[in-house]
Amino acid sequence: KDTVGRNRANLDPGKMRDAFTIRECKEHEQKDLIKASIRAANARCLPGNVVDEGTRKRSIEAMALGLLEGERKKKQREKDRKLLTAARQKMLDAEKQRLEVEVAKNTDVGR
């Protein structure tokens, strides 16, 4: 059972290292790394502690997908922030230009 926050179990450093490595790899490298990780995990297992290969593979792939999704969202937020900044600047420039035209009209009328 997964929990969130203070009540969650400590993360396994080996699994996290695998996930970060997978995130940084290209897709064809990811597949090879996942296979190697599964083989290594199976080699470390004792007869009384059998790890299902499919479960481990799904776990590692889920971690990799979660990390990739986080990176994608981070890039999207940065892109959105840049678009918002550009739109805000255009609005400020348009308002400045409108005020300059208005001031110019008022000074011409006053003469």
PDB file of N, CA and C in Angstrom:
ATOM      1  N   LYS A   1       0.851  -1.179   0.000  1.00  0.00           N
ATOM      2  CA  LYS A   1       0.000   0.000   0.000  1.00  0.00           C
ATOM      3  C   LYS A   1       0.888   1.230   0.000  1.00  0.00           C
ATOM      4  N   ASP A   2       0.733   2.081  -1.021  1.00  0.00           N
ATOM      5  CA  ASP A   2       1.520   3.301  -1.108  1.00  0.00           C
ATOM      6  C   ASP A   2       0.838   4.403  -0.327  1.00  0.00           C
ATOM      7  N   THR A   3       1.626   5.144   0.407  1.00  0.00           N
ATOM      8  CA  THR A   3       1.104   6.295   1.120  1.00  0.00           C
ATOM      9  C   THR A   3       1.884   7.517   0.691  1.00  0.00           C
ATOM     10  N   VAL A   4       1.360   8.659   1.022  1.00  0.00           N
ATOM     11  CA  VAL A   4       1.955   9.914   0.583  1.00  0.00           C
ATOM     12  C   VAL A   4       2.427  10.691   1.804  1.00  0.00           C
ATOM     13  N   GLY A   5       3.466  11.500   1.627  1.00  0.00           N
ATOM     14  CA  GLY A   5       3.914  12.380   2.690  1.00  0.00           C
ATOM     15  C   GLY A   5       4.760  11.677   3.727  1.00  0.00           C
ATOM     16  N   ARG A   6       4.619  12.111   4.988  1.00  0.00           N
ATOM     17  CA  ARG A   6       5.450  11.587   6.070  1.00  0.00           C
ATOM     18  C   ARG A   6       5.238  10.099   6.309  1.00  0.00           C
ATOM     19  N   ASN A   7       4.084   9.575   5.960  1.00  0.00           N
ATOM     20  CA  ASN A   7       3.756   8.187   6.268  1.00  0.00           C
ATOM     21  C   ASN A   7       4.249   7.192   5.219  1.00  0.00           C
ATOM     22  N   ARG A   8       4.825   7.676   4.134  1.00  0.00           N
ATOM     23  CA  ARG A   8       5.262   6.758   3.092  1.00  0.00           C
ATOM     24  C   ARG A   8       6.551   6.068   3.494  1.00  0.00           C
ATOM     25  N   ALA A   9       6.771   4.919   2.916  1.00  0.00           N
ATOM     26  CA  ALA A   9       7.999   4.172   3.192  1.00  0.00           C
ATOM     27  C   ALA A   9       9.175   4.886   2.540  1.00  0.00           C
ATOM     28  N   ASN A  10      10.366   4.683   3.078  1.00  0.00           N
ATOM     29  CA  ASN A  10      11.557   5.281   2.482  1.00  0.00           C
ATOM     30  C   ASN A  10      11.772   4.707   1.088  1.00  0.00           C
ATOM     31  N   LEU A  11      12.253   5.548   0.178  1.00  0.00           N
ATOM     32  CA  LEU A  11      12.506   5.107  -1.189  1.00  0.00           C
ATOM     33  C   LEU A  11      13.772   4.266  -1.233  1.00  0.00           C
ATOM     34  N   ASP A  12      13.742   3.245  -2.064  1.00  0.00           N
ATOM     35  CA  ASP A  12      14.896   2.379  -2.235  1.00  0.00           C
ATOM     36  C   ASP A  12      15.919   3.098  -3.113  1.00  0.00           C
ATOM     37  N   PRO A  13      17.118   3.376  -2.595  1.00  0.00           N
ATOM     38  CA  PRO A  13      18.109   4.119  -3.382  1.00  0.00           C
ATOM     39  C   PRO A  13      18.474   3.417  -4.689  1.00  0.00           C
ATOM     40  N   GLY A  14      18.540   2.103  -4.666  1.00  0.00           N
ATOM     41  CA  GLY A  14      18.867   1.366  -5.891  1.00  0.00           C
ATOM     42  C   GLY A  14      17.813   1.579  -6.966  1.00  0.00           C
ATOM     43  N   LYS A  15      16.551   1.496  -6.576  1.00  0.00           N
ATOM     44  CA  LYS A  15      15.468   1.701  -7.537  1.00  0.00           C
ATOM     45  C   LYS A  15      15.463   3.137  -8.051  1.00  0.00           C
ATOM     46  N   MET A  16      15.707   4.093  -7.163  1.00  0.00           N
ATOM     47  CA  MET A  16      15.727   5.489  -7.588  1.00  0.00           C
ATOM     48  C   MET A  16      16.893   5.743  -8.542  1.00  0.00           C
ATOM     49  N   ARG A  17      18.043   5.156  -8.255  1.00  0.00           N
ATOM     50  CA  ARG A  17      19.198   5.306  -9.138  1.00  0.00           C
ATOM     51  C   ARG A  17      18.868   4.725 -10.514  1.00  0.00           C
ATOM     52  N   ASP A  18      18.229   3.546 -10.532  1.00  0.00           N
ATOM     53  CA  ASP A  18      17.802   2.940 -11.800  1.00  0.00           C
ATOM     54  C   ASP A  18      16.847   3.866 -12.545  1.00  0.00           C
ATOM     55  N   ALA A  19      15.885   4.431 -11.818  1.00  0.00           N
ATOM     56  CA  ALA A  19      14.881   5.292 -12.453  1.00  0.00           C
ATOM     57  C   ALA A  19      15.527   6.544 -13.034  1.00  0.00           C
ATOM     58  N   PHE A  20      16.442   7.163 -12.299  1.00  0.00           N
ATOM     59  CA  PHE A  20      17.101   8.364 -12.810  1.00  0.00           C
ATOM     60  C   PHE A  20      17.955   8.037 -14.027  1.00  0.00           C
ATOM     61  N   THR A  21      18.620   6.888 -13.997  1.00  0.00           N
ATOM     62  CA  THR A  21      19.428   6.472 -15.140  1.00  0.00           C
ATOM     63  C   THR A  21      18.548   6.238 -16.352  1.00  0.00           C
ATOM     64  N   ILE A  22      17.409   5.591 -16.140  1.00  0.00           N
ATOM     65  CA  ILE A  22      16.482   5.321 -17.237  1.00  0.00           C
ATOM     66  C   ILE A  22      15.967   6.630 -17.825  1.00  0.00           C
ATOM     67  N   ARG A  23      15.669   7.595 -16.968  1.00  0.00           N
ATOM     68  CA  ARG A  23      15.124   8.879 -17.437  1.00  0.00           C
ATOM     69  C   ARG A  23      16.102   9.562 -18.379  1.00  0.00           C
ATOM     70  N   GLU A  24      17.392   9.440 -18.104  1.00  0.00           N
ATOM     71  CA  GLU A  24      18.400  10.133 -18.893  1.00  0.00           C
ATOM     72  C   GLU A  24      18.773   9.395 -20.182  1.00  0.00           C
ATOM     73  N   CYS A  25      18.320   8.168 -20.355  1.00  0.00           N
ATOM     74  CA  CYS A  25      18.677   7.346 -21.511  1.00  0.00           C
ATOM     75  C   CYS A  25      17.707   7.557 -22.666  1.00  0.00           C
ATOM     76  N   LYS A  26      18.179   7.202 -23.851  1.00  0.00           N
ATOM     77  CA  LYS A  26      17.295   7.163 -25.009  1.00  0.00           C
ATOM     78  C   LYS A  26      16.437   5.906 -24.904  1.00  0.00           C
ATOM     79  N   GLU A  27      15.369   5.842 -25.704  1.00  0.00           N
ATOM     80  CA  GLU A  27      14.410   4.747 -25.559  1.00  0.00           C
ATOM     81  C   GLU A  27      15.057   3.376 -25.747  1.00  0.00           C
ATOM     82  N   HIS A  28      15.889   3.218 -26.774  1.00  0.00           N
ATOM     83  CA  HIS A  28      16.503   1.904 -26.984  1.00  0.00           C
ATOM     84  C   HIS A  28      17.472   1.564 -25.845  1.00  0.00           C
ATOM     85  N   GLU A  29      18.104   2.574 -25.238  1.00  0.00           N
ATOM     86  CA  GLU A  29      18.976   2.325 -24.092  1.00  0.00           C
ATOM     87  C   GLU A  29      18.149   1.974 -22.858  1.00  0.00           C
ATOM     88  N   GLN A  30      16.961   2.587 -22.758  1.00  0.00           N
ATOM     89  CA  GLN A  30      16.090   2.308 -21.617  1.00  0.00           C
ATOM     90  C   GLN A  30      15.703   0.837 -21.587  1.00  0.00           C
ATOM     91  N   LYS A  31      15.334   0.299 -22.736  1.00  0.00           N
ATOM     92  CA  LYS A  31      14.914  -1.101 -22.795  1.00  0.00           C
ATOM     93  C   LYS A  31      16.038  -2.028 -22.345  1.00  0.00           C
ATOM     94  N   ASP A  32      17.263  -1.757 -22.840  1.00  0.00           N
ATOM     95  CA  ASP A  32      18.404  -2.585 -22.451  1.00  0.00           C
ATOM     96  C   ASP A  32      18.693  -2.454 -20.961  1.00  0.00           C
ATOM     97  N   LEU A  33      18.567  -1.236 -20.435  1.00  0.00           N
ATOM     98  CA  LEU A  33      18.824  -1.017 -19.015  1.00  0.00           C
ATOM     99  C   LEU A  33      17.783  -1.717 -18.142  1.00  0.00           C
ATOM    100  N   ILE A  34      16.537  -1.682 -18.573  1.00  0.00           N
ATOM    101  CA  ILE A  34      15.476  -2.366 -17.826  1.00  0.00           C
ATOM    102  C   ILE A  34      15.741  -3.871 -17.796  1.00  0.00           C
ATOM    103  N   LYS A  35      16.110  -4.428 -18.953  1.00  0.00           N
ATOM    104  CA  LYS A  35      16.413  -5.866 -19.003  1.00  0.00           C
ATOM    105  C   LYS A  35      17.596  -6.212 -18.105  1.00  0.00           C
ATOM    106  N   ALA A  36      18.647  -5.381 -18.142  1.00  0.00           N
ATOM    107  CA  ALA A  36      19.827  -5.633 -17.309  1.00  0.00           C
ATOM    108  C   ALA A  36      19.484  -5.515 -15.831  1.00  0.00           C
ATOM    109  N   SER A  37      18.641  -4.548 -15.502  1.00  0.00           N
ATOM    110  CA  SER A  37      18.229  -4.364 -14.106  1.00  0.00           C
ATOM    111  C   SER A  37      17.437  -5.563 -13.610  1.00  0.00           C
ATOM    112  N   ILE A  38      16.575  -6.092 -14.458  1.00  0.00           N
ATOM    113  CA  ILE A  38      15.778  -7.267 -14.078  1.00  0.00           C
ATOM    114  C   ILE A  38      16.686  -8.478 -13.889  1.00  0.00           C
ATOM    115  N   ARG A  39      17.637  -8.658 -14.803  1.00  0.00           N
ATOM    116  CA  ARG A  39      18.568  -9.790 -14.671  1.00  0.00           C
ATOM    117  C   ARG A  39      19.385  -9.655 -13.381  1.00  0.00           C
ATOM    118  N   ALA A  40      19.838  -8.440 -13.076  1.00  0.00           N
ATOM    119  CA  ALA A  40      20.633  -8.224 -11.860  1.00  0.00           C
ATOM    120  C   ALA A  40      19.789  -8.480 -10.617  1.00  0.00           C
ATOM    121  N   ALA A  41      18.543  -8.021 -10.642  1.00  0.00           N
ATOM    122  CA  ALA A  41      17.660  -8.239  -9.495  1.00  0.00           C
ATOM    123  C   ALA A  41      17.404  -9.725  -9.288  1.00  0.00           C
ATOM    124  N   ASN A  42      17.210 -10.435 -10.372  1.00  0.00           N
ATOM    125  CA  ASN A  42      16.980 -11.884 -10.265  1.00  0.00           C
ATOM    126  C   ASN A  42      18.223 -12.604  -9.762  1.00  0.00           C
ATOM    127  N   ALA A  43      19.383 -12.122 -10.132  1.00  0.00           N
ATOM    128  CA  ALA A  43      20.623 -12.748  -9.680  1.00  0.00           C
ATOM    129  C   ALA A  43      20.826 -12.524  -8.189  1.00  0.00           C
ATOM    130  N   ARG A  44      20.351 -11.388  -7.656  1.00  0.00           N
ATOM    131  CA  ARG A  44      20.503 -11.070  -6.239  1.00  0.00           C
ATOM    132  C   ARG A  44      19.477 -11.796  -5.364  1.00  0.00           C
ATOM    133  N   CYS A  45      18.418 -12.271  -5.968  1.00  0.00           N
ATOM    134  CA  CYS A  45      17.336 -12.886  -5.191  1.00  0.00           C
ATOM    135  C   CYS A  45      17.774 -14.221  -4.603  1.00  0.00           C
ATOM    136  N   LEU A  46      17.392 -14.425  -3.373  1.00  0.00           N
ATOM    137  CA  LEU A  46      17.629 -15.720  -2.735  1.00  0.00           C
ATOM    138  C   LEU A  46      16.434 -16.618  -3.032  1.00  0.00           C
ATOM    139  N   PRO A  47      16.602 -17.923  -2.961  1.00  0.00           N
ATOM    140  CA  PRO A  47      15.494 -18.822  -3.279  1.00  0.00           C
ATOM    141  C   PRO A  47      14.222 -18.528  -2.484  1.00  0.00           C
ATOM    142  N   GLY A  48      14.346 -18.081  -1.254  1.00  0.00           N
ATOM    143  CA  GLY A  48      13.162 -17.788  -0.456  1.00  0.00           C
ATOM    144  C   GLY A  48      12.558 -16.427  -0.750  1.00  0.00           C
ATOM    145  N   ASN A  49      13.241 -15.606  -1.531  1.00  0.00           N
ATOM    146  CA  ASN A  49      12.795 -14.239  -1.799  1.00  0.00           C
ATOM    147  C   ASN A  49      12.711 -14.026  -3.305  1.00  0.00           C
ATOM    148  N   VAL A  50      11.718 -14.598  -3.931  1.00  0.00           N
ATOM    149  CA  VAL A  50      11.573 -14.539  -5.381  1.00  0.00           C
ATOM    150  C   VAL A  50      10.877 -13.241  -5.783  1.00  0.00           C
ATOM    151  N   VAL A  51      11.504 -12.504  -6.702  1.00  0.00           N
ATOM    152  CA  VAL A  51      10.907 -11.278  -7.227  1.00  0.00           C
ATOM    153  C   VAL A  51      10.367 -11.598  -8.610  1.00  0.00           C
ATOM    154  N   ASP A  52       9.120 -11.315  -8.829  1.00  0.00           N
ATOM    155  CA  ASP A  52       8.496 -11.553 -10.122  1.00  0.00           C
ATOM    156  C   ASP A  52       9.097 -10.592 -11.142  1.00  0.00           C
ATOM    157  N   GLU A  53       9.629 -11.133 -12.209  1.00  0.00           N
ATOM    158  CA  GLU A  53      10.288 -10.314 -13.233  1.00  0.00           C
ATOM    159  C   GLU A  53       9.329  -9.282 -13.819  1.00  0.00           C
ATOM    160  N   GLY A  54       8.125  -9.678 -14.090  1.00  0.00           N
ATOM    161  CA  GLY A  54       7.143  -8.747 -14.661  1.00  0.00           C
ATOM    162  C   GLY A  54       6.826  -7.605 -13.704  1.00  0.00           C
ATOM    163  N   THR A  55       6.712  -7.929 -12.414  1.00  0.00           N
ATOM    164  CA  THR A  55       6.433  -6.891 -11.417  1.00  0.00           C
ATOM    165  C   THR A  55       7.580  -5.905 -11.345  1.00  0.00           C
ATOM    166  N   ARG A  56       8.795  -6.385 -11.311  1.00  0.00           N
ATOM    167  CA  ARG A  56       9.972  -5.499 -11.248  1.00  0.00           C
ATOM    168  C   ARG A  56      10.050  -4.633 -12.498  1.00  0.00           C
ATOM    169  N   LYS A  57       9.822  -5.250 -13.653  1.00  0.00           N
ATOM    170  CA  LYS A  57       9.883  -4.502 -14.903  1.00  0.00           C
ATOM    171  C   LYS A  57       8.826  -3.402 -14.910  1.00  0.00           C
ATOM    172  N   ARG A  58       7.603  -3.727 -14.517  1.00  0.00           N
ATOM    173  CA  ARG A  58       6.537  -2.716 -14.485  1.00  0.00           C
ATOM    174  C   ARG A  58       6.857  -1.612 -13.494  1.00  0.00           C
ATOM    175  N   SER A  59       7.459  -1.994 -12.375  1.00  0.00           N
ATOM    176  CA  SER A  59       7.825  -1.013 -11.359  1.00  0.00           C
ATOM    177  C   SER A  59       8.862  -0.024 -11.896  1.00  0.00           C
ATOM    178  N   ILE A  60       9.880  -0.534 -12.530  1.00  0.00           N
ATOM    179  CA  ILE A  60      10.937   0.324 -13.078  1.00  0.00           C
ATOM    180  C   ILE A  60      10.386   1.177 -14.216  1.00  0.00           C
ATOM    181  N   GLU A  61       9.581   0.584 -15.091  1.00  0.00           N
ATOM    182  CA  GLU A  61       8.996   1.358 -16.183  1.00  0.00           C
ATOM    183  C   GLU A  61       8.083   2.451 -15.654  1.00  0.00           C
ATOM    184  N   ALA A  62       7.329   2.152 -14.590  1.00  0.00           N
ATOM    185  CA  ALA A  62       6.447   3.164 -13.996  1.00  0.00           C
ATOM    186  C   ALA A  62       7.261   4.317 -13.416  1.00  0.00           C
ATOM    187  N   MET A  63       8.365   3.992 -12.760  1.00  0.00           N
ATOM    188  CA  MET A  63       9.231   5.051 -12.230  1.00  0.00           C
ATOM    189  C   MET A  63       9.778   5.910 -13.363  1.00  0.00           C
ATOM    190  N   ALA A  64      10.228   5.261 -14.425  1.00  0.00           N
ATOM    191  CA  ALA A  64      10.782   6.000 -15.561  1.00  0.00           C
ATOM    192  C   ALA A  64       9.715   6.891 -16.189  1.00  0.00           C
ATOM    193  N   LEU A  65       8.525   6.353 -16.375  1.00  0.00           N
ATOM    194  CA  LEU A  65       7.446   7.153 -16.955  1.00  0.00           C
ATOM    195  C   LEU A  65       7.086   8.329 -16.054  1.00  0.00           C
ATOM    196  N   GLY A  66       7.060   8.096 -14.746  1.00  0.00           N
ATOM    197  CA  GLY A  66       6.763   9.174 -13.814  1.00  0.00           C
ATOM    198  C   GLY A  66       7.803  10.281 -13.882  1.00  0.00           C
ATOM    199  N   LEU A  67       9.063   9.905 -13.971  1.00  0.00           N
ATOM    200  CA  LEU A  67      10.127  10.903 -14.070  1.00  0.00           C
ATOM    201  C   LEU A  67      10.062  11.653 -15.394  1.00  0.00           C
ATOM    202  N   LEU A  68       9.799  10.926 -16.477  1.00  0.00           N
ATOM    203  CA  LEU A  68       9.673  11.585 -17.783  1.00  0.00           C
ATOM    204  C   LEU A  68       8.490  12.538 -17.807  1.00  0.00           C
ATOM    205  N   GLU A  69       7.384  12.128 -17.193  1.00  0.00           N
ATOM    206  CA  GLU A  69       6.200  12.984 -17.129  1.00  0.00           C
ATOM    207  C   GLU A  69       6.501  14.248 -16.331  1.00  0.00           C
ATOM    208  N   GLY A  70       7.241  14.099 -15.248  1.00  0.00           N
ATOM    209  CA  GLY A  70       7.634  15.268 -14.457  1.00  0.00           C
ATOM    210  C   GLY A  70       8.481  16.231 -15.267  1.00  0.00           C
ATOM    211  N   GLU A  71       9.417  15.698 -16.039  1.00  0.00           N
ATOM    212  CA  GLU A  71      10.250  16.544 -16.908  1.00  0.00           C
ATOM    213  C   GLU A  71       9.401  17.226 -17.974  1.00  0.00           C
ATOM    214  N   ARG A  72       8.441  16.490 -18.550  1.00  0.00           N
ATOM    215  CA  ARG A  72       7.572  17.065 -19.577  1.00  0.00           C
ATOM    216  C   ARG A  72       6.748  18.213 -19.000  1.00  0.00           C
ATOM    217  N   LYS A  73       6.205  18.004 -17.811  1.00  0.00           N
ATOM    218  CA  LYS A  73       5.402  19.049 -17.173  1.00  0.00           C
ATOM    219  C   LYS A  73       6.250  20.266 -16.840  1.00  0.00           C
ATOM    220  N   LYS A  74       7.480  20.027 -16.410  1.00  0.00           N
ATOM    221  CA  LYS A  74       8.384  21.130 -16.086  1.00  0.00           C
ATOM    222  C   LYS A  74       8.659  21.971 -17.331  1.00  0.00           C
ATOM    223  N   LYS A  75       8.923  21.299 -18.454  1.00  0.00           N
ATOM    224  CA  LYS A  75       9.168  22.012 -19.710  1.00  0.00           C
ATOM    225  C   LYS A  75       7.917  22.765 -20.149  1.00  0.00           C
ATOM    226  N   GLN A  76       6.739  22.162 -19.971  1.00  0.00           N
ATOM    227  CA  GLN A  76       5.488  22.809 -20.360  1.00  0.00           C
ATOM    228  C   GLN A  76       5.237  24.051 -19.505  1.00  0.00           C
ATOM    229  N   ARG A  77       5.509  23.952 -18.199  1.00  0.00           N
ATOM    230  CA  ARG A  77       5.334  25.121 -17.319  1.00  0.00           C
ATOM    231  C   ARG A  77       6.258  26.252 -17.740  1.00  0.00           C
ATOM    232  N   GLU A  78       7.498  25.917 -18.091  1.00  0.00           N
ATOM    233  CA  GLU A  78       8.457  26.927 -18.541  1.00  0.00           C
ATOM    234  C   GLU A  78       7.982  27.574 -19.840  1.00  0.00           C
ATOM    235  N   LYS A  79       7.475  26.760 -20.752  1.00  0.00           N
ATOM    236  CA  LYS A  79       6.961  27.279 -22.019  1.00  0.00           C
ATOM    237  C   LYS A  79       5.759  28.194 -21.769  1.00  0.00           C
ATOM    238  N   ASP A  80       4.847  27.761 -20.890  1.00  0.00           N
ATOM    239  CA  ASP A  80       3.678  28.578 -20.549  1.00  0.00           C
ATOM    240  C   ASP A  80       4.094  29.901 -19.901  1.00  0.00           C
ATOM    241  N   ARG A  81       5.101  29.835 -19.037  1.00  0.00           N
ATOM    242  CA  ARG A  81       5.580  31.045 -18.370  1.00  0.00           C
ATOM    243  C   ARG A  81       6.146  32.033 -19.384  1.00  0.00           C
ATOM    244  N   LYS A  82       6.898  31.524 -20.357  1.00  0.00           N
ATOM    245  CA  LYS A  82       7.458  32.398 -21.389  1.00  0.00           C
ATOM    246  C   LYS A  82       6.354  33.025 -22.235  1.00  0.00           C
ATOM    247  N   LEU A  83       5.337  32.218 -22.599  1.00  0.00           N
ATOM    248  CA  LEU A  83       4.217  32.759 -23.373  1.00  0.00           C
ATOM    249  C   LEU A  83       3.467  33.834 -22.588  1.00  0.00           C
ATOM    250  N   LEU A  84       3.244  33.588 -21.309  1.00  0.00           N
ATOM    251  CA  LEU A  84       2.553  34.547 -20.467  1.00  0.00           C
ATOM    252  C   LEU A  84       3.355  35.836 -20.333  1.00  0.00           C
ATOM    253  N   THR A  85       4.658  35.718 -20.168  1.00  0.00           N
ATOM    254  CA  THR A  85       5.517  36.894 -20.066  1.00  0.00           C
ATOM    255  C   THR A  85       5.481  37.700 -21.361  1.00  0.00           C
ATOM    256  N   ALA A  86       5.528  37.013 -22.495  1.00  0.00           N
ATOM    257  CA  ALA A  86       5.479  37.699 -23.789  1.00  0.00           C
ATOM    258  C   ALA A  86       4.141  38.401 -23.985  1.00  0.00           C
ATOM    259  N   ALA A  87       3.048  37.735 -23.621  1.00  0.00           N
ATOM    260  CA  ALA A  87       1.722  38.345 -23.766  1.00  0.00           C
ATOM    261  C   ALA A  87       1.593  39.553 -22.843  1.00  0.00           C
ATOM    262  N   ARG A  88       2.074  39.428 -21.637  1.00  0.00           N
ATOM    263  CA  ARG A  88       2.016  40.544 -20.679  1.00  0.00           C
ATOM    264  C   ARG A  88       2.807  41.738 -21.216  1.00  0.00           C
ATOM    265  N   GLN A  89       3.980  41.477 -21.788  1.00  0.00           N
ATOM    266  CA  GLN A  89       4.807  42.557 -22.327  1.00  0.00           C
ATOM    267  C   GLN A  89       4.118  43.227 -23.512  1.00  0.00           C
ATOM    268  N   LYS A  90       3.472  42.435 -24.373  1.00  0.00           N
ATOM    269  CA  LYS A  90       2.744  43.023 -25.505  1.00  0.00           C
ATOM    270  C   LYS A  90       1.618  43.918 -25.022  1.00  0.00           C
ATOM    271  N   MET A  91       0.916  43.469 -23.974  1.00  0.00           N
ATOM    272  CA  MET A  91      -0.175  44.284 -23.434  1.00  0.00           C
ATOM    273  C   MET A  91       0.363  45.583 -22.842  1.00  0.00           C
ATOM    274  N   LEU A  92       1.475  45.520 -22.151  1.00  0.00           N
ATOM    275  CA  LEU A  92       2.071  46.729 -21.574  1.00  0.00           C
ATOM    276  C   LEU A  92       2.547  47.681 -22.666  1.00  0.00           C
ATOM    277  N   ASP A  93       3.147  47.119 -23.711  1.00  0.00           N
ATOM    278  CA  ASP A  93       3.594  47.955 -24.828  1.00  0.00           C
ATOM    279  C   ASP A  93       2.415  48.630 -25.527  1.00  0.00           C
ATOM    280  N   ALA A  94       1.335  47.881 -25.727  1.00  0.00           N
ATOM    281  CA  ALA A  94       0.144  48.441 -26.374  1.00  0.00           C
ATOM    282  C   ALA A  94      -0.460  49.550 -25.509  1.00  0.00           C
ATOM    283  N   GLU A  95      -0.524  49.342 -24.210  1.00  0.00           N
ATOM    284  CA  GLU A  95      -1.066  50.362 -23.298  1.00  0.00           C
ATOM    285  C   GLU A  95      -0.178  51.591 -23.289  1.00  0.00           C
ATOM    286  N   LYS A  96       1.122  51.415 -23.300  1.00  0.00           N
ATOM    287  CA  LYS A  96       2.058  52.544 -23.335  1.00  0.00           C
ATOM    288  C   LYS A  96       1.879  53.345 -24.614  1.00  0.00           C
ATOM    289  N   GLN A  97       1.750  52.625 -25.729  1.00  0.00           N
ATOM    290  CA  GLN A  97       1.560  53.306 -27.012  1.00  0.00           C
ATOM    291  C   GLN A  97       0.236  54.064 -27.023  1.00  0.00           C
ATOM    292  N   ARG A  98      -0.817  53.468 -26.477  1.00  0.00           N
ATOM    293  CA  ARG A  98      -2.117  54.132 -26.431  1.00  0.00           C
ATOM    294  C   ARG A  98      -2.045  55.406 -25.592  1.00  0.00           C
ATOM    295  N   LEU A  99      -1.361  55.342 -24.480  1.00  0.00           N
ATOM    296  CA  LEU A  99      -1.219  56.524 -23.624  1.00  0.00           C
ATOM    297  C   LEU A  99      -0.390  57.610 -24.304  1.00  0.00           C
ATOM    298  N   GLU A 100       0.639  57.219 -25.024  1.00  0.00           N
ATOM    299  CA  GLU A 100       1.455  58.197 -25.747  1.00  0.00           C
ATOM    300  C   GLU A 100       0.634  58.905 -26.822  1.00  0.00           C
ATOM    301  N   VAL A 101      -0.212  58.151 -27.529  1.00  0.00           N
ATOM    302  CA  VAL A 101      -1.074  58.749 -28.556  1.00  0.00           C
ATOM    303  C   VAL A 101      -2.076  59.697 -27.899  1.00  0.00           C
ATOM    304  N   GLU A 102      -2.636  59.290 -26.780  1.00  0.00           N
ATOM    305  CA  GLU A 102      -3.600  60.100 -26.068  1.00  0.00           C
ATOM    306  C   GLU A 102      -2.970  61.403 -25.576  1.00  0.00           C
ATOM    307  N   VAL A 103      -1.768  61.310 -25.037  1.00  0.00           N
ATOM    308  CA  VAL A 103      -1.061  62.511 -24.563  1.00  0.00           C
ATOM    309  C   VAL A 103      -0.747  63.425 -25.739  1.00  0.00           C
ATOM    310  N   ALA A 104      -0.334  62.845 -26.846  1.00  0.00           N
ATOM    311  CA  ALA A 104      -0.027  63.649 -28.039  1.00  0.00           C
ATOM    312  C   ALA A 104      -1.272  64.369 -28.527  1.00  0.00           C
ATOM    313  N   LYS A 105      -2.429  63.734 -28.513  1.00  0.00           N
ATOM    314  CA  LYS A 105      -3.687  64.367 -28.928  1.00  0.00           C
ATOM    315  C   LYS A 105      -4.054  65.497 -27.982  1.00  0.00           C
ATOM    316  N   ASN A 106      -3.903  65.269 -26.692  1.00  0.00           N
ATOM    317  CA  ASN A 106      -4.232  66.298 -25.707  1.00  0.00           C
ATOM    318  C   ASN A 106      -3.331  67.509 -25.821  1.00  0.00           C
ATOM    319  N   THR A 107      -2.057  67.342 -26.122  1.00  0.00           N
ATOM    320  CA  THR A 107      -1.159  68.481 -26.272  1.00  0.00           C
ATOM    321  C   THR A 107      -1.454  69.237 -27.559  1.00  0.00           C
ATOM    322  N   ASP A 108      -1.876  68.520 -28.603  1.00  0.00           N
ATOM    323  CA  ASP A 108      -2.227  69.188 -29.861  1.00  0.00           C
ATOM    324  C   ASP A 108      -3.518  69.996 -29.672  1.00  0.00           C
ATOM    325  N   VAL A 109      -4.469  69.507 -28.920  1.00  0.00           N
ATOM    326  CA  VAL A 109      -5.733  70.189 -28.696  1.00  0.00           C
ATOM    327  C   VAL A 109      -5.508  71.432 -27.861  1.00  0.00           C
ATOM    328  N   GLY A 110      -4.585  71.365 -26.926  1.00  0.00           N
ATOM    329  CA  GLY A 110      -4.309  72.495 -26.038  1.00  0.00           C
ATOM    330  C   GLY A 110      -3.605  73.643 -26.725  1.00  0.00           C
ATOM    331  N   ARG A 111      -3.053  73.507 -27.853  1.00  0.00           N
ATOM    332  CA  ARG A 111      -2.323  74.558 -28.585  1.00  0.00           C
ATOM    333  C   ARG A 111      -3.197  75.410 -29.402  1.00  0.00           C
TER     334      ARG A 111
END
